[in-house]
Short mmCIF file of C-alpha atoms and ligand atoms in Angstrom, two decimals:
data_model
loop_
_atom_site.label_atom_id
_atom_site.label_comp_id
_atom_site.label_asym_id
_atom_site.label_seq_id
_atom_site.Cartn_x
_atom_site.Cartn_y
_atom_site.Cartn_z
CA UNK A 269 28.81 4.27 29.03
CA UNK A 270 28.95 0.77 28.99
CA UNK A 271 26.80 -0.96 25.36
CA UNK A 272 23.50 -2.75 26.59
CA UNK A 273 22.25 -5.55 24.44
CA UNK A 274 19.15 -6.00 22.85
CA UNK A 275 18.38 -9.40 21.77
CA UNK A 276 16.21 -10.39 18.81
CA UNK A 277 14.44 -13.38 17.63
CA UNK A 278 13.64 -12.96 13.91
CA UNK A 279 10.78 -15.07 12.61
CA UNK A 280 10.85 -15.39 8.56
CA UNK A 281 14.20 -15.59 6.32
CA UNK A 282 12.56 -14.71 3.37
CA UNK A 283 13.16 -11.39 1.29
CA UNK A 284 12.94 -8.83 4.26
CA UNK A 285 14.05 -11.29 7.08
CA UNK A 286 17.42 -12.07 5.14
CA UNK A 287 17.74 -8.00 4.28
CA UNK A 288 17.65 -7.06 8.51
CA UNK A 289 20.38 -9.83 8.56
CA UNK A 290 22.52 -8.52 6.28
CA UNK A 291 22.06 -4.97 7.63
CA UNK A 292 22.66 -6.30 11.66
CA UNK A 293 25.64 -7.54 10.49
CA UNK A 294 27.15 -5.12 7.66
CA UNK A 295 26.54 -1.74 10.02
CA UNK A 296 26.93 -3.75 13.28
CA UNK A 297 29.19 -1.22 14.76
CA UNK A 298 27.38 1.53 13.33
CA UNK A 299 24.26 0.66 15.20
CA UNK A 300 25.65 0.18 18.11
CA UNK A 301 27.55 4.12 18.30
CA UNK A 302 23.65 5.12 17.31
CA UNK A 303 21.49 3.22 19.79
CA UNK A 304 24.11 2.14 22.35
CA UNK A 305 22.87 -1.60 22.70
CA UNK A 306 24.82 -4.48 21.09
CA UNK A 307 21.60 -5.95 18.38
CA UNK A 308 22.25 -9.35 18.75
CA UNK A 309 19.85 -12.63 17.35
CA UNK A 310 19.20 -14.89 19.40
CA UNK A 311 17.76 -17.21 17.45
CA UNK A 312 15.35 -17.13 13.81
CA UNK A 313 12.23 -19.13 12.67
CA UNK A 314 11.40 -20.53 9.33
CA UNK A 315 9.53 -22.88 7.63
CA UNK A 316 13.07 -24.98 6.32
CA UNK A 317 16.01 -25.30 8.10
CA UNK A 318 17.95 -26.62 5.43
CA UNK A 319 17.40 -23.83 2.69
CA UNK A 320 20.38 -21.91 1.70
CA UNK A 321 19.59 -18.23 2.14
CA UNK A 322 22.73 -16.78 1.23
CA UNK A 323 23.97 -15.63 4.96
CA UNK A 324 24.90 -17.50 7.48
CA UNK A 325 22.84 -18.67 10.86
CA UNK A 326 25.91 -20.90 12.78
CA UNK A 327 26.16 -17.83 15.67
CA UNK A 328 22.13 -18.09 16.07
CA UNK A 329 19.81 -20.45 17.50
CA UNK A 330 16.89 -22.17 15.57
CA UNK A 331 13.44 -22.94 16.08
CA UNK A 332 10.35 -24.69 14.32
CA UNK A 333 8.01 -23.49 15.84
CA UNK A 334 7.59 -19.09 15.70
CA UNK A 335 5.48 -19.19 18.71
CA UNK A 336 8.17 -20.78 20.49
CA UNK A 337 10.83 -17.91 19.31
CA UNK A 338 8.41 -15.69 20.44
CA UNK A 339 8.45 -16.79 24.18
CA UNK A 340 11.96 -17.63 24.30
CA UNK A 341 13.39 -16.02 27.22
CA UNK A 342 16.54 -14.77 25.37
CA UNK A 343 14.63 -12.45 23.33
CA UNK A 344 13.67 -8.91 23.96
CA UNK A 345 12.24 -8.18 20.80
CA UNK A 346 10.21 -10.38 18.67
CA UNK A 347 10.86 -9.07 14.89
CA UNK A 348 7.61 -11.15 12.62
CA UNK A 349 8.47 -11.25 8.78
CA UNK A 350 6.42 -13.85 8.53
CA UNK A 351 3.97 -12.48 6.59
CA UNK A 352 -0.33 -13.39 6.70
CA UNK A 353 -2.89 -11.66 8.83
CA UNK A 354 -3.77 -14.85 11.10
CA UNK A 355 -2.10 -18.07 10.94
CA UNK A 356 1.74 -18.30 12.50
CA UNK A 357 2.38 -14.39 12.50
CA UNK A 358 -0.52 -13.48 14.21
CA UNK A 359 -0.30 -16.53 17.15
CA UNK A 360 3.09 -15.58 17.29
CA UNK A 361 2.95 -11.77 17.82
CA UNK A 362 0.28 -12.40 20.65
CA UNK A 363 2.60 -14.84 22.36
CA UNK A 364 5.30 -12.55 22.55
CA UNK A 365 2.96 -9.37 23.63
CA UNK A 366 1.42 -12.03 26.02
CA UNK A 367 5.19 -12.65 27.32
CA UNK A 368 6.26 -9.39 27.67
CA UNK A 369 8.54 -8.80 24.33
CA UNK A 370 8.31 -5.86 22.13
CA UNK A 371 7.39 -6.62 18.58
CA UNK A 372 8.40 -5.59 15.31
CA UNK A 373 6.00 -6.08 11.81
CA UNK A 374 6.38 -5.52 8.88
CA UNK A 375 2.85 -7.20 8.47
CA UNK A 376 0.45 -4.58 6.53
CA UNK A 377 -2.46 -7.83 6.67
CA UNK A 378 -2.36 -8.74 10.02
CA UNK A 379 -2.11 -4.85 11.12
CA UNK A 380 -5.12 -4.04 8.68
CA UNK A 381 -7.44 -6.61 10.11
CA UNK A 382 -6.48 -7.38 13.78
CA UNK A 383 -4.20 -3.66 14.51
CA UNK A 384 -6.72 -2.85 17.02
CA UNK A 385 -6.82 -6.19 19.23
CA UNK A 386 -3.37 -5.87 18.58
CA UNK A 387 -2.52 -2.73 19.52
CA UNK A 388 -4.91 -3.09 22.90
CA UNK A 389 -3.37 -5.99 23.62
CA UNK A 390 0.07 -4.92 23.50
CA UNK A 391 -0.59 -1.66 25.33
CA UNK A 392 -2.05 -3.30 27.88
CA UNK A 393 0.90 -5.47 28.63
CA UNK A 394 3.12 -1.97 28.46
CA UNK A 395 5.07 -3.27 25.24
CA UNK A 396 4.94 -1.45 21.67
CA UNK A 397 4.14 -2.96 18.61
CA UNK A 398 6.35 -1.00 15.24
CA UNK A 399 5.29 -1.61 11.83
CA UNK A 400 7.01 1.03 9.95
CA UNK A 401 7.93 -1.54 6.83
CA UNK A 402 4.65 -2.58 6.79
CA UNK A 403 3.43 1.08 4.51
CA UNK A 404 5.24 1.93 2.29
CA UNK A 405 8.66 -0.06 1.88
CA UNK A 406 11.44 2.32 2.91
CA UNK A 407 9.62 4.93 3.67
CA UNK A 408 9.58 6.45 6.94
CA UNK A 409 5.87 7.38 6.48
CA UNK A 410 4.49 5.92 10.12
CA UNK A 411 7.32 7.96 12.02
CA UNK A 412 6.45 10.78 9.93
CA UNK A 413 2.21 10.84 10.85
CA UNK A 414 2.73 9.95 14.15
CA UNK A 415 5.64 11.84 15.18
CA UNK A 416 6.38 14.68 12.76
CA UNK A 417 2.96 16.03 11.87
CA UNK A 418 1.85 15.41 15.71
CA UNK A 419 1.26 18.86 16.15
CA UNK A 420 -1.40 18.79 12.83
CA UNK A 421 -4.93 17.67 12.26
CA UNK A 422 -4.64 15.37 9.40
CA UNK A 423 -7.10 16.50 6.52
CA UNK A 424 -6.17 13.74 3.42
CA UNK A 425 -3.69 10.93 3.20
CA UNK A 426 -2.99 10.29 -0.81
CA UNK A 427 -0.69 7.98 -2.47
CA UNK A 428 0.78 5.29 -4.49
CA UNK A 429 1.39 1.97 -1.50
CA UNK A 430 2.04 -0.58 -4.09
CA UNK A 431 5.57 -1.25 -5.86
CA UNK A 432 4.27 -4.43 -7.68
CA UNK A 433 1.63 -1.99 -9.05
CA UNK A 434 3.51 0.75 -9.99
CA UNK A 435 6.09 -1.71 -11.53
CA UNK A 436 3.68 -3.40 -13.57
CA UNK A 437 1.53 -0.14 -14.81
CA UNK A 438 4.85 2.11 -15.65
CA UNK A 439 7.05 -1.26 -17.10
CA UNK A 440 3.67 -1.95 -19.35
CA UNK A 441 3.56 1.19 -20.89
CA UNK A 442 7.34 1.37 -21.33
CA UNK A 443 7.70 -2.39 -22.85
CA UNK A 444 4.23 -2.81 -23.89
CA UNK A 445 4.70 -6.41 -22.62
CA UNK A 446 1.77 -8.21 -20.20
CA UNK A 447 0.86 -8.72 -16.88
CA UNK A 448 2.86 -12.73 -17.04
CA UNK A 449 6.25 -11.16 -17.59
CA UNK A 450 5.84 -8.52 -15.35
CA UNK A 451 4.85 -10.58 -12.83
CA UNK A 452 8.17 -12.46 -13.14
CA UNK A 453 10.05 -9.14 -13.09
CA UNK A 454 8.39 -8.12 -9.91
CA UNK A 455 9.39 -11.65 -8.27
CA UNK A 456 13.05 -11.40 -9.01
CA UNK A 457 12.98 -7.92 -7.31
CA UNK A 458 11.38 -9.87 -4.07
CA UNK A 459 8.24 -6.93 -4.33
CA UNK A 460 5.52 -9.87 -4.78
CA UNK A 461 3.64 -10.85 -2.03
CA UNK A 462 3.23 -14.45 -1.41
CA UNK A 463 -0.55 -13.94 -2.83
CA UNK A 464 0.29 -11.58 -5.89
CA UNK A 465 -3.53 -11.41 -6.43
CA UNK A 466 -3.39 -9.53 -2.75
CA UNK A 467 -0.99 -6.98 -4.85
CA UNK A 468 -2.82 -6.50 -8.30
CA UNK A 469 -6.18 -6.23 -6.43
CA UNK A 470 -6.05 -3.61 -4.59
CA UNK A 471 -5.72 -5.22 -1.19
CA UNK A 472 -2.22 -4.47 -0.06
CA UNK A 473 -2.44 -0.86 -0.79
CA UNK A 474 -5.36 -0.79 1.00
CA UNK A 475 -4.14 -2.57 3.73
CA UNK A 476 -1.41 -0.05 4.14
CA UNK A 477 -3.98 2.74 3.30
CA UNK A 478 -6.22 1.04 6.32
CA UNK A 479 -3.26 1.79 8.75
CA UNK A 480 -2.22 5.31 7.65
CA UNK A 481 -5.74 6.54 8.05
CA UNK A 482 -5.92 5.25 11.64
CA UNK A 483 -2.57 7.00 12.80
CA UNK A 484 -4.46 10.42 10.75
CA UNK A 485 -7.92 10.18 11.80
CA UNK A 486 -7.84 8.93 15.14
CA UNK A 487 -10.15 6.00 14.32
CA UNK A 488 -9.86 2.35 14.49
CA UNK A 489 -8.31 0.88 11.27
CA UNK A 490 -11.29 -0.18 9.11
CA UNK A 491 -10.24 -1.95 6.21
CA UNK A 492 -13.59 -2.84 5.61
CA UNK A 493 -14.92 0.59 4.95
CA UNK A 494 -12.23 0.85 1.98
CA UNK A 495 -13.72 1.04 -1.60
CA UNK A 496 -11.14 -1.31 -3.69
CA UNK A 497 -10.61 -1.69 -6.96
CA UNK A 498 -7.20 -3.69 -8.41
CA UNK A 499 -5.50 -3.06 -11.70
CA UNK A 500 -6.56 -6.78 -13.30
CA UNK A 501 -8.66 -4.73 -15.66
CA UNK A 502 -6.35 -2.04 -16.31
CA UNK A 503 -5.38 -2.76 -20.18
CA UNK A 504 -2.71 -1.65 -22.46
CA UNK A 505 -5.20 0.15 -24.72
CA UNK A 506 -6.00 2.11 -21.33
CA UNK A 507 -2.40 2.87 -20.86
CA UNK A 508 -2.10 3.76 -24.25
CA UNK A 509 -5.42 6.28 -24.28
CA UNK A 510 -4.67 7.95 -21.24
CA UNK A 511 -1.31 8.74 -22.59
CA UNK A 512 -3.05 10.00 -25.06
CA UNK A 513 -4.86 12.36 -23.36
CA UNK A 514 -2.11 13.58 -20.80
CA UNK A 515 -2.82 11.38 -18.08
CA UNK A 516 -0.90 8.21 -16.36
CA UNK A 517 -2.67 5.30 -14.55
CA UNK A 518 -2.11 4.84 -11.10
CA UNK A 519 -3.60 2.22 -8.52
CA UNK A 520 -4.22 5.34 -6.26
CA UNK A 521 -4.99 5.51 -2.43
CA UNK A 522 -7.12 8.55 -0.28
CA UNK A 523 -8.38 8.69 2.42
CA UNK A 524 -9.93 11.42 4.01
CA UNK A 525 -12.71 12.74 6.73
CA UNK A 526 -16.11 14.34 5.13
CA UNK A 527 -18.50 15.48 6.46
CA UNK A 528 -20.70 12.23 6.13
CA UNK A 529 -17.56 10.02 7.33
CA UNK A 530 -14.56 8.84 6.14
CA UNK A 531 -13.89 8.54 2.68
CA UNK A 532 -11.34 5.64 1.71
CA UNK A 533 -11.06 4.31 -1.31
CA UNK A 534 -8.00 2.52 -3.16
CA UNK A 535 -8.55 2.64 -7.37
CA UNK A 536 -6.81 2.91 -10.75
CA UNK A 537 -7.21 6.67 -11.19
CA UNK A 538 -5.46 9.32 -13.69
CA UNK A 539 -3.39 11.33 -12.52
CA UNK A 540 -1.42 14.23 -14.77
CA UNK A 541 1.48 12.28 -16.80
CA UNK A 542 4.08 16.03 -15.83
CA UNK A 543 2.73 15.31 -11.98
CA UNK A 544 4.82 14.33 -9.31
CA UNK A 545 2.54 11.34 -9.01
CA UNK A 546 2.22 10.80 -12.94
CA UNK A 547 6.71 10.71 -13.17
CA UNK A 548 6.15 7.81 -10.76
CA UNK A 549 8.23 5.37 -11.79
CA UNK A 550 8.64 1.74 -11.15
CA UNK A 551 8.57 0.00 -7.31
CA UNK A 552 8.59 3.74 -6.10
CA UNK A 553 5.87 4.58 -3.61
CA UNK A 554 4.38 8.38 -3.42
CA UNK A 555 2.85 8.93 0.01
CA UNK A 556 0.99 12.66 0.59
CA UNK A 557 0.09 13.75 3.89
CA UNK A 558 -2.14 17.18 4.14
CA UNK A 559 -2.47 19.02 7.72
CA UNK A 560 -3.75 21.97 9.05
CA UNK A 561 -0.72 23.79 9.86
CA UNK A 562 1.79 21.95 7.57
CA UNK A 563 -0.26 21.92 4.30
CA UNK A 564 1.26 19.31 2.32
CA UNK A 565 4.17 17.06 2.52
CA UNK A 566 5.36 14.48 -0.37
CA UNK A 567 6.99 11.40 0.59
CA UNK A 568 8.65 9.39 -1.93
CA UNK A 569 11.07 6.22 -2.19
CA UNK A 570 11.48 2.57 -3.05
CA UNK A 571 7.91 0.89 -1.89
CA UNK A 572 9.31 -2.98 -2.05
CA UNK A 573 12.33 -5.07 -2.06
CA UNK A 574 14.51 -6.33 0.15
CA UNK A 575 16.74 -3.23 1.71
CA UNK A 576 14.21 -0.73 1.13
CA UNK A 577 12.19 -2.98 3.43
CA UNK A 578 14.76 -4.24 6.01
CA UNK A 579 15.94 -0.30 6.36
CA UNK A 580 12.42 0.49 7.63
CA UNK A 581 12.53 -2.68 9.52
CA UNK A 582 15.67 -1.29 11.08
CA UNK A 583 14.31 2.27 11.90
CA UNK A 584 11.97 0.48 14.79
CA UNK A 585 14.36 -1.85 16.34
CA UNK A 586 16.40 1.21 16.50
CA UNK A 587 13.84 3.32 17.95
CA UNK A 588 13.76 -0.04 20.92
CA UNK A 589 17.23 0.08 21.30
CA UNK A 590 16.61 3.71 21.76
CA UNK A 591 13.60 3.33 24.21
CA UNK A 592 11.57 5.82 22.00
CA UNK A 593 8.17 4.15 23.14
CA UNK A 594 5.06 5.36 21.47
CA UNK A 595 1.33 4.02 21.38
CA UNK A 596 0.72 2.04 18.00
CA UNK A 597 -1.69 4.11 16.61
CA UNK A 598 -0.21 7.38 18.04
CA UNK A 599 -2.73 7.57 20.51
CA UNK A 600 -3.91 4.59 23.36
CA UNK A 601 -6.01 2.25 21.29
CA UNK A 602 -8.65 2.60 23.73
CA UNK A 603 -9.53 6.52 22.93
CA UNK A 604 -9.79 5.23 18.78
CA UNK A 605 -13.14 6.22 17.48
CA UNK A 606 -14.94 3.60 15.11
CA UNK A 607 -15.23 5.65 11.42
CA UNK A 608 -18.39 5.24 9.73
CA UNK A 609 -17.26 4.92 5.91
CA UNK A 610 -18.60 7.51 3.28
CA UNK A 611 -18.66 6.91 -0.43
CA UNK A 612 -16.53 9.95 -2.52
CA UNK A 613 -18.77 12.84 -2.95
CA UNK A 614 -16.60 15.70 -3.97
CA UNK A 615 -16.90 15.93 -8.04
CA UNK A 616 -14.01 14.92 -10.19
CA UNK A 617 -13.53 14.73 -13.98
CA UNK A 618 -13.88 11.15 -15.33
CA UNK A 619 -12.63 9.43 -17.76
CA UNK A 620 -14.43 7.07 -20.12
CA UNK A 621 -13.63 4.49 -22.57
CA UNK A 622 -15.68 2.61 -25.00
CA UNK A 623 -15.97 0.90 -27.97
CA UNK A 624 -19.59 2.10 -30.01
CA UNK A 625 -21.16 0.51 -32.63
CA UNK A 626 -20.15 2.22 -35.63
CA UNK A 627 -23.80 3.57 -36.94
CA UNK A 628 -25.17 7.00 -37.58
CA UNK A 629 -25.97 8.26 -34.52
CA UNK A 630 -24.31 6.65 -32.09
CA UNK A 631 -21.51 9.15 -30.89
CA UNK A 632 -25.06 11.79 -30.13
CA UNK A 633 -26.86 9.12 -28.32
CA UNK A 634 -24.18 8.88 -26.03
CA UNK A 635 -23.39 12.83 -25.77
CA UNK A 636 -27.09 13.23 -25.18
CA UNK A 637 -27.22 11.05 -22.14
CA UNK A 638 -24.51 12.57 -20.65
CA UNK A 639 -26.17 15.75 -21.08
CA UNK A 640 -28.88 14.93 -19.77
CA UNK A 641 -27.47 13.37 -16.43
CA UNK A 642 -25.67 16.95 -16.05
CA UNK A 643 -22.47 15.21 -16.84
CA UNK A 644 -20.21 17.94 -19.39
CA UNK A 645 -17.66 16.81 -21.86
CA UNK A 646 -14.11 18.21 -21.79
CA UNK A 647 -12.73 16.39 -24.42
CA UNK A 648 -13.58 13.31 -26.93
CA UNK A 649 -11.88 11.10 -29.29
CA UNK A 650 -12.61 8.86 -31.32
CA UNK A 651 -9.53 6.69 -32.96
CA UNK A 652 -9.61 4.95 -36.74
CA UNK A 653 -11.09 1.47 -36.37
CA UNK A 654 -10.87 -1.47 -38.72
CA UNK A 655 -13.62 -3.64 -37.39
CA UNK A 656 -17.36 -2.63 -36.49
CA UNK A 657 -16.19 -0.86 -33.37
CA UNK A 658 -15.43 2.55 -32.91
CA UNK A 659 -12.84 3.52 -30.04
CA UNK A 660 -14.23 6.51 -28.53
CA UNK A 661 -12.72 8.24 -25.27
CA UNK A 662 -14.04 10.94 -23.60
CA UNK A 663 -12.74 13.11 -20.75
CA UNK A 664 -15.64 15.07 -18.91
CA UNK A 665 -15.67 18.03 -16.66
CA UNK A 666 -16.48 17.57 -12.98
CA UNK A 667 -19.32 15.93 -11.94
CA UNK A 668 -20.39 13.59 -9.33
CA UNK A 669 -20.10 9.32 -9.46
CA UNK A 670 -23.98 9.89 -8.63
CA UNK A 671 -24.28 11.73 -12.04
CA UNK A 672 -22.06 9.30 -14.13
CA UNK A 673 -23.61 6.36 -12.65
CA UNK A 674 -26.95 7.92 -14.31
CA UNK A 675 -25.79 8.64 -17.27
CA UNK A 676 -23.73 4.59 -17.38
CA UNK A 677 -27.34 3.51 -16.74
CA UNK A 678 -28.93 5.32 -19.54
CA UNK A 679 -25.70 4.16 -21.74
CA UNK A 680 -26.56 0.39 -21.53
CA UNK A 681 -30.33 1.19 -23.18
CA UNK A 682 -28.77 3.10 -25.75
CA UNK A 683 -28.09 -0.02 -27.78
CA UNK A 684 -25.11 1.87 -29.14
CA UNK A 685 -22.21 -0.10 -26.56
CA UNK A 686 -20.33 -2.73 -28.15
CA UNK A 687 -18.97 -3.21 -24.43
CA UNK A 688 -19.06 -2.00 -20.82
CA UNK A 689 -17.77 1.42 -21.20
CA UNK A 690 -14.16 1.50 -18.80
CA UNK A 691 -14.66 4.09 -16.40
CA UNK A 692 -11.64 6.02 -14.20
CA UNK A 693 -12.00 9.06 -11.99
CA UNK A 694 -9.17 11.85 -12.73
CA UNK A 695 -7.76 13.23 -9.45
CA UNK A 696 -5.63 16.10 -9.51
CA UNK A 697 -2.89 16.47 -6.84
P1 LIG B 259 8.80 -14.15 1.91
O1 LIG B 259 9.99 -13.85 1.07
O2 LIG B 259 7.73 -15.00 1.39
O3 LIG B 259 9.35 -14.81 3.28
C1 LIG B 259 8.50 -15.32 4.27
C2 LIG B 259 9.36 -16.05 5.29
O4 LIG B 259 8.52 -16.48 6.36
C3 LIG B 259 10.06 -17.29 4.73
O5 LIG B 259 11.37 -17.34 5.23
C4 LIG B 259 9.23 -18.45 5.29
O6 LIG B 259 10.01 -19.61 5.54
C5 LIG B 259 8.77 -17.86 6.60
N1 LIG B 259 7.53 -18.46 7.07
C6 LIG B 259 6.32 -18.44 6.45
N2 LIG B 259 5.42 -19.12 7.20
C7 LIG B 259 6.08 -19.56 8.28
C8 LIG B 259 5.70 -20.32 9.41
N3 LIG B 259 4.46 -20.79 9.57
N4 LIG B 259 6.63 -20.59 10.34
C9 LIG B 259 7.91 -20.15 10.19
N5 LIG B 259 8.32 -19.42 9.15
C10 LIG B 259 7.42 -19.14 8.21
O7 LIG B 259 8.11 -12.82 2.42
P2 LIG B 259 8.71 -11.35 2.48
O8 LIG B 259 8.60 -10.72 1.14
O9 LIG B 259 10.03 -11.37 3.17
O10 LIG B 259 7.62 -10.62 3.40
C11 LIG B 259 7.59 -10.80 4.78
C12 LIG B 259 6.60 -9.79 5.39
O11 LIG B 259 7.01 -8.49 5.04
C13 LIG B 259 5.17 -9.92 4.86
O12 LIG B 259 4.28 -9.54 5.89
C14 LIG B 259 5.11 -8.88 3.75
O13 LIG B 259 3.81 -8.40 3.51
C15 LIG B 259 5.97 -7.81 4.38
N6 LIG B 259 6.58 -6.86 3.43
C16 LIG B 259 7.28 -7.32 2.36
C17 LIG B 259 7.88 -6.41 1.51
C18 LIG B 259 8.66 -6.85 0.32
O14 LIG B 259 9.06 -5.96 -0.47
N7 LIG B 259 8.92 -8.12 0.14
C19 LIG B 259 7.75 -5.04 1.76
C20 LIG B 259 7.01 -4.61 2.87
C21 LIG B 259 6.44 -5.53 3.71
P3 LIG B 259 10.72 -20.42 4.36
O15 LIG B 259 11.72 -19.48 3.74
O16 LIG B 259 11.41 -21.55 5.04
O17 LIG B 259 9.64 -20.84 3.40
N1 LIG B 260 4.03 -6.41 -2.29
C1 LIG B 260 4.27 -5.13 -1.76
C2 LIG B 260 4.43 -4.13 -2.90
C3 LIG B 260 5.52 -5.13 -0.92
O1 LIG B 260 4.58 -4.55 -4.05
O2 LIG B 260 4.41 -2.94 -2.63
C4 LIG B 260 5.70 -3.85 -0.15
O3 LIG B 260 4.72 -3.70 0.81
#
């Protein structure tokens, strides 16, 4: 059978735009015996022309102007690695919907905060929108929810969506160095995005959480409704005491339907250091999907970084090529239920650091008020101190956040806290 062609216009050269290059081109022959279309670019967008990216654009056209790529009528497929949820990538993605291209994202921003428009919009012009690289790096996690467990009713979505994250938690406790070299580690390895504070706080993950608990749920993305916390206040000593105790820190996503709503939230939790989760290492992502019939599937594989990426990237334009044509959210956009968000209610063990002032008495005041809020120790201990502070940690049993956040109130009359006590829920996979 004689090879179609399928003609690209890639907008963005950066760190995943200059990976689907190099892949196009390396396994150009192999993608064509898979898909049976020729890929070819027709032309690429960036912001300067005359940057050297290290491959070479002489057999492609240029253009300013990304919205212009999008319409051009040599391209089938508009590929945005652009990055930002409104700006050029989103004007651009609507222009090429609006002119009848498919489109390819690997934008976790723009899906979390416009995928519904965006997913209306392109189903009503009859063209799909694929964002596999956008969750999860390399990870074949969208094809996997919306095509593998089709046949299952999604009950929790877990994971670790954040290589900068993971990087910076596991290279911390390996190196003991800080968050400024780290930083610099993660931005030779191309895993920053161009707002790192969007990776340390919490907001990528959850943008990437946002869109996996659409595809499970059947619900409009609502990155809203997420509960975020980032790791900025995740310390060394933390690190260090949850080590300690057994435990690894992990900027941890769920999501999941209770009976009050869904339940998202994205947090620093512990998780058991021996745990598939705890062994976590590096720019790895963890992604756990739980159905009815299946039970539970792990997921796990480079989470940033330019091939990881650009493979994922890949998977969709092949799926094009292919003319494997699904809706974006696995189901039409229009039959997508709003979610009402619900706070965590299912009990958990916490745990607790804090620094005491070193009196008679203090350690009891503090045990007390726990007791009385219903909230049961586990385990507790306190370290050797040299100034007027004592280190105490203190693992409890399950309880409810509505029963710690009593007894944290009755803490701060105590008089006996040197410092907001640090507070991380222990979740058990
Ligand atoms: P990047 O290295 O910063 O590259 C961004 C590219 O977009 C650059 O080539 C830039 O041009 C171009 N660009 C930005 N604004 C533009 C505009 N207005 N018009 C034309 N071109 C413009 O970003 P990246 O890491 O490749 O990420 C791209 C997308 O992939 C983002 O949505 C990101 O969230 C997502 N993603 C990244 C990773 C990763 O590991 N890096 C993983 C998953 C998903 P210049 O080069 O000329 O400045
Ligand atoms: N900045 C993101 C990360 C890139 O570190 O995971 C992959 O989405």
């Amino acid at each position: 059978m004689p090879s179609q062609s399928l003609r690209l216009g890639i907008a963005g050269l950066g760190t995943v735009g200059v990976g689907v290059l190099r892949i196009l081109r390396k396994q150009a022959v192999l993608l064509e015996k898979r898909t049976g279309s020729t890929l070819t670019i027709s032309a690429v967008s960036a912001r300067d022309r005359s940057k050297d990216r290290g491959v070479s654009l002489s057999d492609c056209g240029w253009e300013d102007d990304p919205v212009a790529l999008a319409k051009r009528e040599d391209v089938d497929v508009f590929v945005e690695l652009m990055g930002g949820a409104d700006g050029a990538a989103k004007a651009a993605v609507e222009a090429a919907l609006n002119a009848g291209k498919d489109v390819v994202t690997a934008n976790k921003a723009m899906l979390a905060l416009h995928g519904q428009a965006l997913a209306e919009r392109a189903e009503a012009a009859g063209r799909v929108l694929r964002y596999e690289a956008a969750v999860a790096g390399g990870i074949p996690v969208i094809k996997a929810l919306t095509e593998g467990l089709a046949g299952n009713e999604i009950t929790r979505v877990l994971g670790v969506m954040n290589g900068t994250c993971n990087y910076i938690l596991t290279r911390m406790e390996e190196t003991g160095q800080g968050y400024n070299a780290l930083f610099d580690e993660c931005a030779r390895l191309g895993y920053l995005e161009a707002d790192p504070t969007l990776d340390v706080g919490g907001i990528d993950a959850a943008h990437k959480l946002a869109i996996l608990s659409s595809i499970a749920f059947g619900t409009q993305v609502d990155f809203d409704g997420i509960e975020i916390e980032g790791i900025e206040r995740v310390t060394l000593d933390d690190i260090r005491h949850a080590a300690d105790m057994g435990y690894r820190i992990k900027l941890l996503g769920v999501a999941q339907q209770t009976g009050r709503g869904l339940e998202q939230r994205m947090m620093p939790c512990l998780v058991p250091a021996a745990s598939p989760l705890g062994v976590l290492q590096g720019g790895t992502n963890m992604v756990v999907l739980e159905g009815d019939a299946v039970e539970q599937i792990v997921l796990r594989g480079p989470g940033a970084g330019e091939g990881p990426t650009a493979s994922a990237v890949l998977g969709d334009i092949c799926d094009i090529a292919r003319s494997i044509r699904l809706p974006v959210f696995g189901q039409p956009a229009s039959g997508l239920k709003q979610s009402k968000p619900a706070r965590a209610i299912l009990p958990a063990p916490y745990y607790l650091r804090m620094a005491l002032v070193d009196k008679p008495g203090a350690l009891a005041k503090i045990a007390s008020v726990l007791g009385e809020a219903g909230v049961s120790i586990d385990r507790m201990r306190q370290y050797g101190h040299a100034d007027e502070t004592a280190p105490v940690l203190i693992v409890t049993h399950k309880c409810t956040r509505e029963a710690l956040d009593a007894a944290l109130s009755a803490m701060s009359g105590t008089g006996v806290l040197a410092s907001d006590p640090v507070v991380l829920r222990i979740e058990a996979v």
